[in-house]
Structures are given as C-alpha cells and as structure tokens.
Amino acid sequence: MSAPAIVCLTAEHGDVMTSQFDRYGREYSVLVVSSAVAARACIEDLRARDVPIVLLVADTTVGMETFKGLLTDFRSLVPTARRIAVTPWTDFREHATHLRRKVAMGYFDAHLLMPRGTRDEEFHSVIVDLLNDWAATVGTSQVETVQVIAPTGHPGAWRLRDYLHRTGIPHGLHAPDSEIGRRILEDHEGKEARWPLVAVAGAPAEHCPEVRDLARRLHGRPDTTTLGEVSEVLDVVVIGAGPAGLAACVYASSEGLSTVALEAEAVGGQAGTSSMIRNYLGFPHGISGMRLAFRARSQATRFGTRFFTGWEVTGLVPGREGQPHRVLTDAGTLHARAVIIASGISYRRLGVERIEELVGRGVNYGAAMSQAREVAGGDVVVVGGGNSAGQAAVHLARFARSVTIVIRRPSLRETMSAYLITEVEANPRITVRSGTRVSDGGAAEGQLAWLELTDVRTEHRERVAAQGLFLLLGADPHCEWLPEEVCRDDRGFVLTGRDVPSAFWSNGLPPAELATAVPGIFCAGDVRSGSMKRVASATGEGAGVVSLVHDWIGRLQNRGPADG
C-alpha cells in the first residue's frame, strides 16, 4: 500500500515547503505543487489510486480568491484530511483578517506562519499534532498491542474497541475467519470460544465480555496482593479519572499528598470520547479528549499518583472522629483521610426498546471517535444538544454522507458553545432538526437501517434512512453507592457548599463550595450538583478542591493521628 500523502500547494515558496516537509518523507509521500489546478489534479490522482491523503497545506500567496475556493474544494474532496493555511510573515496580518472566520467555521484546522528558519519547531509541533490526530481517527494501527476477535457486528466488540480507542492503545478488531482470527483461535484450541476473545501482546486469548474485564486484563486485576501496595492510610483517594479527577490527582500529588485514583473504566471519562476540544486553555489548535487524558495521567503519575483502572467503587463509609474514610471496591477496602468524588456522569438511555436492542449494531452511546469509520458514506443521526454532540457531529461529518443533529429544544444555543454552533452551521454535511425526538428504529440484516423521527409539537412522524445513531443525551450521575450522609439532589447529583441542607451545616455555616455534608469528603466535576458540565470547569474544580483537602488534613494532624 502506498504511503499516506501530504500535498503542499505554493506559488512562490516551493523551496521552503520542500525543505520543511522533507523530514516527513520517510513515512509520508510529500508532493509539492505550484497551482490550484495542479493541486486538484494531484488529489484526484491520489484518490483514484486509493492513497490516503493526510494533510493538505496551502500557501495563501496563491491569491486570496483562489485560496477561498480551495478551502471548499479541499473539504469536499478529502473531508478526512487535515487542512492548513500557511502565510509568509509579510502578509500574515492582512491574510489573518480574511481567514479568521474560516478557521472558526472549520474550513481548515490551523493558520500558520511560513517557517523562516531551518528548524521552526513551533510550526512542526502543529504539523505533528495534526498527523497524530489523523492517525488516531482515520488511519489504521500499524501495530496491535491488543487484538479483539469477534464476529462482525458483535455488540460486545464495539464497547471494547471504544475503550481501547479512548485509552490510546493500538489495537485491531478481527473476524474469527480472518487470518489473525484463525491464528488466535488455533492457539485457543480445546477451549470454548466465547466472544469477544482478546489477545494482549501475544499472550493467550481470553474471553473479555465487558470493558471492566479488559481494563483488568490490561492493568492488573484488583486483588488482595494489589491492595497490599496501598495498605497504608492514604492522604486522598480520588474516585473517577475524568478531567476533574485527573486535575485533583495532579495537584494533590504535586503537593506531596499520597494519592490513589480509582477508575472503573477508561481514564478520561466522558471527555475522553471528544474528538476535538477547541476551547480548552492553552491548546489553540484543539486537542482530542483522549490525548488530553493521556497527558494528564502521565503528569499525575510523574508526581506519584497511583492509578487503578478497572476498580469499581461499591461503597463509601465515612470515618468518625478523625478516623479514615473507607472506600469499598470489588477487591477490598482502601483507607484515606480525604476522599474526592469525581465519578462524573454517563449518557442517559433513550428508552426506545427496538433501538436499545441495536446497541453495538449501528446504535452507539457516545463512541463517535471509534465508530466513525464504520459509517463512511452513510447517513448518521446524532441525538443531543451539548458540546459532546456538536463535537461528535463535526467529527462524523468527515466520514458520513450526512449528519443530522436531533434535539427537542428550539435551538442549540441554550446548550452548545458558540464556537461549535458556528462550525456546525458552516458544515454542508450537517443539518439540525429542532423540536424532534427519535421514537423508533429498525434493522436490515442485523444492522440499523432506519429511524423514526417525531415532531414533539405536532407528533408528525417521519421515517429516515440511518446507518448510525449516536446518542449523547444529557447526564446521569450513577453514584448510588454513596452513603445517605453524602447529600444528593433529586436527580442524584452530589450537593456541596450552600446547596447542602442547613441541618448539616456546622455552627450555622455551610460547608466550603466543593465540600459535601460529610467532613473530609469532597466533590468536583460533572457529578456535583450545579456544575457547568464543561471540561475546563471540571478541571478547575479538581484543582481547586485540593486546597480544601490540605486544610482538612492539617486539621486532622493538629488533633492527633487519624490512622489509629
């Protein structure tokens, strides 16, 4: 198979483009052309030969009108390719004025200065990030640390693949009758093959029916031996490793607190499924939720946080009179002076029986990142009006023929960030159907084939073709394991600060803003009642709650040891 291609268009700076992109020549086919006509011909030739096009780089000195026409052409010709505008310093201010709106609308991914030196690493850091993003979402794994074997359309296999994608682990999904599938089954001879089978790094395959089974296979099964590593009284246990939990881990461990994080499934939480977060401080060109979670975990680990993935918390017993809190897991008990609840939320179920039966066969809760390639050329429906739904729609539009966002509300403006609305409205493949719900669906040959859409005002019903349904519906906290002492609202979200009932206040004063009704137990992120349900705010809460943990531990130390 031919190497993936990088196509560079420049009328005046061919020598600069050639020298700058020469460093990628071992892994990519780099093609430099000098006119819009040549660029289109090059793209058509590559497509005809089924050569993947990773990156389209256009020099704005080809002329602004020509360039604006190319933006539309590039997006329609190769929607999965990443697109970059490059401008010499002498023209940058003028051209940036013309192109700023085009960046916001998603016509291209970045507007960069033309490199002026031999090693412009700031320029290449953006290039590498975009190449990584393409490889993670469009390209196929060159190596497979994990191999999942299951019949096509098996509902359990997609859950495992989604988890592996969210954690950034190289993997492959193979049918039992494929070459790799047959080889793994031969090694499995004499054992009953129950799907999905999972082989990790060449080890014998095992049956992993659920994500938690796979997480434990990869990261170690919780048992009494593992618990021995954390038998001491910890300063803090963080329950959940989404943005809030990860931030709490970074700041707690960097301040010298002994910290353990428990995560039932994938580090990164719901945010880890986001294809591209563009409004997170410090990442002007955006960052995927998976990559953000990976970096945060690495940062926390560097400071000493211990992560245990596949550990489901089953209960929390508050300590009395300065004694440690007890965090109950399916492998045993951890003791901690402070506990931070950052368990996040999960997508609400649609509740339509015939659609629920098709989960894993075209119907997905979240999973837009890992399943996008499966709907290439098809018609897709995204249900939900939040940022996660908008990010999913934009990502899916790189692959699907059409993407329809279905919401009950009159518009997206009440629930979605303005930058995403701009990008959604500018994408010709995306339409929004407001005042609408999904009321039914059906399959053909075992896969989703159609959906019934109902107008919530008139009850008018319409059947539409659909090869994919992605459900990103609101949020449920799922923290029934919490004791009654940790007060929750009528939807199950944890109450903190002034929202805690006054009967639990001390000396007429409410708990601190991120403190629960139980001293030493804190809450941050989406699971907290009244939180913003945004990645940045969750991260801020996770960082901010650590100062309260410090104060609490200091008070415990002043009145004597808490581990006796």
XYZ file of C-alpha atoms in Angstrom:
564
model
C 0.000 0.000 0.000
C 1.292 3.466 -0.924
C 2.454 5.751 1.873
C -0.119 8.325 3.023
C 0.289 11.631 1.207
C 0.945 15.219 2.244
C 0.024 17.681 -0.524
C 1.544 21.179 -0.396
C 0.367 23.994 -2.675
C 2.538 27.096 -3.064
C 3.027 29.503 -5.947
C 6.178 31.189 -4.652
C 7.755 29.134 -1.859
C 8.284 25.662 -3.254
C 11.831 25.503 -1.914
C 10.648 26.337 1.629
C 7.816 23.791 1.521
C 10.107 21.091 0.130
C 12.822 21.645 2.741
C 10.381 21.917 5.669
C 8.392 18.787 4.819
C 11.422 16.750 3.838
C 11.638 15.484 7.452
C 8.350 13.586 6.914
C 9.492 11.906 3.705
C 10.296 8.523 5.272
C 6.723 7.906 6.452
C 4.711 10.026 4.009
C 4.698 10.791 0.318
C 5.267 14.578 0.146
C 4.017 16.275 -3.025
C 4.636 19.987 -3.686
C 2.599 21.628 -6.486
C 2.507 25.214 -7.728
C -1.088 25.868 -8.808
C -4.666 25.201 -7.764
C -5.249 23.211 -10.947
C -2.236 21.028 -10.179
C -3.404 20.559 -6.581
C -6.840 19.356 -7.664
C -5.304 17.015 -10.267
C -2.910 15.641 -7.658
C -5.733 14.994 -5.206
C -7.862 13.290 -7.846
C -4.942 11.069 -8.857
C -4.260 10.061 -5.244
C -7.926 9.280 -4.661
C -8.098 7.195 -7.839
C -5.162 5.125 -6.545
C -6.691 4.833 -3.049
C -3.753 6.655 -1.487
C -4.782 8.161 1.870
C -4.348 11.944 1.996
C -3.356 13.009 5.470
C -2.587 16.708 5.138
C -3.385 19.495 2.680
C -1.149 22.555 3.066
C -1.952 25.691 1.071
C 0.124 28.866 0.817
C -2.188 31.887 0.813
C 0.050 33.710 -1.663
C -1.697 31.771 -4.441
C -4.236 34.608 -4.180
C -6.975 35.054 -1.643
C -9.877 34.381 -4.001
C -8.204 31.240 -5.331
C -7.422 30.181 -1.782
C -11.010 30.617 -0.552
C -12.229 28.443 -3.418
C -9.688 25.798 -2.492
C -10.987 25.659 1.082
C -14.384 24.458 -0.093
C -12.821 22.070 -2.616
C -10.440 20.563 -0.085
C -13.185 19.897 2.446
C -15.460 18.240 -0.115
C -12.737 16.291 -1.931
C -10.962 14.875 1.132
C -13.057 15.521 4.251
C -10.871 13.269 6.421
C -7.661 15.152 5.605
C -6.335 17.842 7.937
C -6.094 21.262 6.271
C -3.567 24.031 6.969
C -3.178 27.560 5.659
C 0.382 28.924 5.583
C 1.245 32.604 5.128
C 4.581 34.470 4.904
C 5.229 36.973 7.684
C 4.842 39.955 5.321
C 1.226 39.015 4.535
C 0.187 37.359 7.789
C -1.699 40.256 9.395
C -3.704 41.004 6.250
C -4.493 37.373 5.482
C -5.344 36.521 9.093
C -8.134 39.113 8.946
C -9.646 37.334 5.928
C -9.192 33.816 7.266
C -10.006 34.117 10.982
C -13.683 33.422 10.340
C -12.830 30.469 8.080
C -10.855 28.856 10.900
C -13.839 29.236 13.235
C -16.113 27.680 10.618
C -13.885 24.624 10.314
C -12.775 25.091 6.716
C -9.233 24.432 7.848
C -7.580 23.364 11.074
C -4.828 25.941 11.527
C -3.385 29.136 10.063
C 0.401 29.191 10.489
C 3.328 31.420 9.663
C 5.551 30.182 6.850
C 8.753 28.867 8.502
C 11.675 31.302 8.210
C 14.435 29.126 9.639
C 15.756 25.620 9.223
C 14.254 24.316 12.479
C 10.914 26.019 13.129
C 9.753 23.558 15.765
C 6.716 25.674 16.706
C 5.448 25.163 13.139
C 6.226 21.460 13.208
C 4.615 20.895 16.615
C 1.278 21.781 14.992
C 2.014 19.566 11.993
C 2.862 16.605 14.221
C -0.278 17.094 16.342
C -2.443 17.042 13.221
C -0.661 13.971 11.853
C -1.244 12.255 15.210
C -4.889 13.259 15.154
C -5.324 11.817 11.652
C -3.578 8.585 12.638
C -5.795 8.198 15.712
C -9.084 8.804 13.922
C -8.609 7.822 10.272
C -5.502 5.691 9.912
C -5.257 2.056 10.894
C -2.925 0.841 13.635
C 0.498 -0.166 12.344
C 0.981 -2.300 15.460
C -1.632 -4.095 17.549
C -0.958 -4.395 21.247
C -4.482 -5.750 21.695
C -6.372 -7.949 19.228
C -10.109 -8.385 19.626
C -11.687 -11.394 17.897
C -15.463 -11.379 17.371
C -17.998 -11.892 14.589
C -18.887 -8.786 12.594
C -21.439 -6.669 14.429
C -20.938 -8.359 17.787
C -22.350 -5.878 20.362
C -19.606 -6.515 22.921
C -16.759 -5.907 20.496
C -17.625 -2.278 19.807
C -17.561 -1.480 23.524
C -14.062 -2.927 23.823
C -12.880 -1.069 20.729
C -14.320 2.195 22.041
C -12.476 1.697 25.336
C -9.195 0.908 23.540
C -9.608 3.966 21.340
C -10.279 6.211 24.346
C -7.168 4.954 26.110
C -4.954 5.259 23.005
C -3.911 1.602 22.997
C -3.013 0.298 19.490
C -5.485 -2.436 18.623
C -7.262 -4.320 15.912
C -10.703 -5.912 15.563
C -10.719 -9.157 13.574
C -13.372 -11.626 12.455
C -12.922 -15.283 13.510
C -12.412 -16.346 9.883
C -9.705 -13.724 9.188
C -6.041 -14.695 9.064
C -5.340 -13.233 12.514
C -8.616 -14.601 13.888
C -7.826 -18.145 12.723
C -4.313 -17.991 14.174
C -5.559 -16.848 17.587
C -8.306 -19.478 17.557
C -5.732 -22.174 16.781
C -3.802 -21.147 19.899
C -7.129 -21.259 21.734
C -7.769 -24.838 20.573
C -9.503 -27.077 23.074
C -11.208 -24.146 24.811
C -14.699 -22.920 24.123
C -14.582 -19.753 22.034
C -16.810 -17.159 23.661
C -16.936 -13.727 22.038
C -15.222 -11.374 22.249
C -11.834 -13.054 22.636
C -8.953 -10.714 23.487
C -5.238 -11.363 22.995
C -2.866 -8.889 24.652
C 0.725 -8.520 23.421
C 0.893 -12.083 22.151
C -0.393 -13.679 25.362
C -3.062 -16.403 25.102
C -6.515 -15.068 24.268
C -9.141 -14.737 26.981
C -12.843 -14.035 26.982
C -13.490 -10.366 27.910
C -17.252 -9.755 27.804
C -17.145 -6.277 29.359
C -14.906 -3.221 29.356
C -14.008 -3.755 33.004
C -12.756 -7.257 32.206
C -10.478 -5.807 29.541
C -9.311 -2.987 31.827
C -8.339 -5.508 34.476
C -6.603 -7.662 31.889
C -4.511 -4.703 30.772
C -3.827 -3.010 34.087
C -3.993 -5.817 36.606
C -6.906 -7.444 38.349
C -7.685 -5.919 41.759
C -6.955 -8.486 44.436
C -5.530 -8.705 47.926
C -1.985 -8.657 46.529
C -2.632 -5.385 44.727
C -4.293 -3.961 47.804
C -1.119 -4.681 49.722
C 0.537 -1.924 47.706
C -1.841 0.635 49.205
C -2.395 -0.804 52.659
C -1.318 2.428 54.357
C -3.754 5.202 55.203
C -3.690 7.452 52.161
C -3.973 11.210 52.201
C -6.572 11.171 49.435
C -8.471 8.728 47.259
C -9.875 10.200 44.063
C -12.906 8.325 42.749
C -13.060 8.789 38.995
C -10.370 9.804 36.495
C -12.141 12.217 34.188
C -10.937 15.847 33.870
C -11.885 16.731 37.479
C -10.313 13.611 38.944
C -7.158 13.941 36.858
C -6.697 17.579 37.858
C -7.192 16.645 41.511
C -4.541 13.928 41.136
C -2.020 16.293 39.535
C -2.403 18.982 42.189
C -2.699 16.630 45.174
C 0.320 14.517 44.306
C 2.399 17.514 43.228
C 1.768 18.960 46.704
C 3.132 15.809 48.319
C -0.148 14.118 49.232
C -0.221 10.326 48.865
C -2.844 9.883 46.158
C -4.637 6.934 44.596
C -7.141 7.247 41.743
C -9.807 4.607 41.130
C -11.406 4.408 37.690
C -13.967 1.768 36.758
C -13.365 2.067 33.005
C -11.300 4.446 30.867
C -9.132 7.244 32.224
C -10.501 10.465 30.748
C -14.147 9.777 31.490
C -16.783 11.072 29.115
C -14.441 13.839 27.953
C -12.105 11.142 26.630
C -14.615 10.440 23.853
C -14.408 14.014 22.495
C -12.861 14.127 19.034
C -11.581 17.696 19.343
C -11.882 20.163 22.218
C -11.138 23.593 20.787
C -11.956 25.870 23.727
C -9.547 24.425 26.295
C -6.999 26.966 27.521
C -3.524 26.573 26.071
C -4.438 24.473 23.015
C -5.171 26.994 20.227
C -5.488 24.294 17.589
C -7.560 21.991 19.808
C -6.821 18.690 21.468
C -8.701 15.398 21.487
C -10.164 14.215 24.766
C -8.102 11.032 24.562
C -4.823 12.912 24.181
C -5.699 15.379 26.936
C -6.472 12.498 29.314
C -3.263 10.663 28.381
C -1.136 13.731 29.074
C -2.898 14.438 32.372
C -2.454 10.858 33.536
C 1.249 10.956 32.635
C 1.617 14.224 34.524
C -0.111 12.872 37.637
C 1.918 9.651 37.522
C 5.114 11.666 37.358
C 4.158 13.327 40.662
C 3.362 9.995 42.292
C -0.350 9.292 41.780
C -1.150 5.580 41.599
C -3.928 4.714 39.151
C -6.037 1.569 39.399
C -8.201 1.061 36.334
C -10.996 -1.499 36.397
C -11.705 -0.852 40.073
C -15.384 -0.223 40.625
C -16.223 1.584 43.853
C -19.090 -0.182 45.605
C -19.379 1.891 48.782
C -18.017 4.683 50.950
C -18.036 4.530 54.765
C -17.337 7.932 56.375
C -14.778 7.985 59.178
C -15.854 9.132 62.626
C -13.996 11.472 64.964
C -10.971 11.824 62.699
C -10.748 8.174 61.691
C -10.019 7.470 57.980
C -12.809 7.107 55.483
C -13.187 3.654 53.968
C -13.551 3.312 50.212
C -15.027 -0.076 49.315
C -14.109 -1.690 46.000
C -14.817 -5.039 44.434
C -11.342 -6.132 45.580
C -11.266 -4.781 49.103
C -11.061 -1.577 51.111
C -8.843 1.500 50.903
C -8.419 3.918 53.808
C -7.981 7.653 53.264
C -8.006 10.828 55.291
C -9.845 12.586 52.451
C -11.965 11.423 49.537
C -12.707 13.354 46.349
C -15.801 12.191 44.467
C -15.169 12.876 40.769
C -17.026 9.935 39.266
C -18.604 12.000 36.514
C -21.718 11.168 34.567
C -22.873 8.751 31.897
C -25.164 9.252 28.937
C -28.862 8.877 29.634
C -30.571 5.969 27.887
C -33.010 6.697 25.075
C -35.503 4.163 26.376
C -36.889 3.010 22.997
C -36.879 -0.780 23.151
C -36.229 -1.560 19.486
C -33.339 0.906 19.403
C -31.803 -0.387 22.626
C -31.746 -3.846 21.040
C -29.472 -2.453 18.303
C -26.780 -1.039 20.589
C -23.476 -2.141 19.085
C -25.101 -2.710 15.688
C -25.254 0.865 14.458
C -26.598 2.372 17.685
C -23.975 3.867 19.984
C -23.880 5.743 23.261
C -21.015 8.157 22.671
C -18.333 6.259 20.708
C -18.238 8.718 17.776
C -14.437 8.595 17.691
C -14.091 4.835 17.415
C -17.127 4.152 15.245
C -16.877 6.982 12.708
C -15.132 4.894 10.063
C -17.941 2.322 10.225
C -20.459 4.852 8.867
C -18.332 6.125 5.974
C -20.624 7.170 3.133
C -23.770 6.614 5.193
C -26.429 8.731 6.855
C -25.987 9.383 10.567
C -28.154 10.832 13.335
C -26.706 12.414 16.491
C -29.115 12.926 19.400
C -28.118 15.622 21.890
C -27.522 19.349 22.043
C -24.428 19.673 24.228
C -20.801 20.180 23.264
C -20.186 16.422 23.118
C -22.915 16.099 20.496
C -21.520 19.005 18.480
C -18.001 17.591 18.548
C -19.339 14.182 17.528
C -21.299 15.660 14.614
C -18.291 17.586 13.279
C -16.094 14.501 13.531
C -18.655 12.185 11.952
C -19.102 14.628 9.062
C -15.559 13.779 7.965
C -16.806 10.276 7.133
C -20.592 10.163 6.741
C -22.535 11.425 3.746
C -24.902 13.314 6.033
C -25.178 14.034 9.749
C -28.439 15.114 11.373
C -28.436 16.537 14.898
C -31.769 15.844 16.602
C -32.787 17.947 19.620
C -36.039 18.538 21.480
C -35.240 22.190 22.205
C -35.948 25.001 19.707
C -32.230 25.545 19.009
C -28.703 24.613 20.039
C -27.953 27.990 21.588
C -29.130 27.101 25.083
C -26.785 24.125 25.466
C -23.901 24.289 22.972
C -20.875 26.611 22.893
C -20.978 29.304 20.209
C -17.760 28.135 18.528
C -19.278 24.700 17.915
C -22.559 26.131 16.650
C -20.567 28.183 14.139
C -18.732 25.098 12.928
C -21.915 23.006 12.772
C -23.809 25.657 10.790
C -20.943 26.069 8.322
C -20.639 22.357 7.527
C -22.762 21.434 4.489
C -22.993 17.809 5.621
C -24.636 18.687 8.960
C -28.267 19.663 9.493
C -30.104 20.358 12.744
C -33.663 19.185 13.406
C -35.023 21.003 16.429
C -38.230 20.129 18.254
C -37.715 16.486 17.303
C -37.183 13.157 19.059
C -36.214 9.666 17.933
C -39.256 7.481 18.540
C -38.457 4.184 16.786
C -35.949 2.381 14.621
C -35.316 -0.846 12.794
C -32.659 -3.030 11.244
C -31.809 -4.749 7.990
C -29.539 -7.793 8.108
C -28.947 -7.198 11.796
C -27.697 -3.585 11.448
C -29.519 -0.293 11.995
C -31.212 0.763 8.757
C -33.864 3.345 9.632
C -35.132 5.677 12.326
C -38.466 7.251 13.030
C -38.299 10.967 13.886
C -41.277 12.593 15.618
C -42.050 16.301 15.871
C -42.548 16.999 19.588
C -45.177 19.679 18.878
C -47.344 18.072 16.194
C -46.474 14.356 16.723
C -45.884 14.105 12.980
C -43.715 11.036 12.273
C -41.158 10.574 9.522
C -39.038 7.543 8.667
C -35.459 8.295 7.541
C -32.593 6.081 6.434
C -29.800 5.812 9.003
C -26.708 3.639 9.201
C -25.589 5.137 12.504
C -27.238 6.582 15.616
C -25.062 8.299 18.218
C -26.789 9.072 21.495
C -25.323 11.823 23.679
C -28.293 12.518 25.890
C -27.847 14.644 28.969
C -26.317 13.124 32.053
C -26.980 10.662 34.860
C -24.609 10.574 37.865
C -24.899 6.868 38.819
C -23.456 7.173 42.329
C -25.981 5.078 44.234
C -23.047 3.628 46.178
C -22.740 6.832 48.203
C -23.990 6.760 51.801
C -27.030 8.787 52.852
C -24.793 11.182 54.764
C -23.460 12.497 51.441
C -26.498 14.512 50.397
C -27.705 14.431 46.807
C -30.361 16.288 44.852
C -33.478 14.689 43.401
C -31.530 13.634 40.253
C -28.728 12.005 42.232
C -26.076 14.720 41.852
C -23.924 15.417 44.902
C -24.741 18.554 46.906
C -21.893 20.785 48.072
C -21.462 24.145 49.796
C -24.603 26.201 50.349
C -26.677 23.596 48.497
C -26.179 21.167 51.382
C -29.316 21.164 53.602
C -28.881 23.527 56.558
C -29.350 20.642 59.019
C -25.829 19.511 58.033
C -24.178 22.921 58.449
C -21.687 23.471 61.273
C -22.234 26.371 63.692
C -24.680 27.886 61.237
C -22.126 27.923 58.437
C -22.365 25.868 55.204
C -19.557 23.611 54.017
C -16.989 25.070 51.608
C -18.077 25.303 47.986
C -16.669 21.893 46.954
C -17.212 20.143 50.301
C -20.074 17.720 50.920
C -22.153 17.294 54.059
C -19.504 14.889 55.430
C -16.235 16.463 56.648
C -13.288 15.184 54.644
C -15.396 14.112 51.666
C -15.314 16.487 48.699
C -16.787 16.577 45.206
C -15.654 18.045 41.884
C -16.732 17.942 38.264
C -19.880 16.870 36.481
C -21.190 14.676 39.316
C -21.519 17.779 41.503
C -24.944 19.415 41.556
C -24.823 22.787 39.825
C -21.546 22.221 37.966
C -21.113 23.682 34.470
C -20.638 20.313 32.690
C -17.608 21.598 30.778
C -14.082 20.175 30.661
C -12.392 23.408 31.736
C -14.701 23.976 34.700
C -14.318 20.355 35.833
C -10.544 20.720 35.655
C -10.731 23.924 37.663
C -12.829 22.278 40.355
C -10.463 19.323 40.511
C -7.513 21.638 41.034
C -9.354 23.914 43.466
C -10.616 21.149 45.728
C -7.044 20.199 46.693
C -6.686 23.301 48.887
C -9.712 22.105 50.881
C -8.106 18.662 51.211
C -4.930 20.307 52.539
C -6.923 22.292 55.113
C -8.787 19.175 56.238
C -5.650 17.065 56.620
C -3.984 19.900 58.518
C -6.885 19.980 60.969
C -6.619 16.213 61.447
C -2.911 16.457 62.147
C -3.455 19.183 64.696
C -5.770 16.994 66.735
C -3.723 13.794 66.516
C -3.109 10.858 64.192
C -6.035 9.746 62.085
C -4.896 6.195 61.455
C -5.164 4.819 64.968
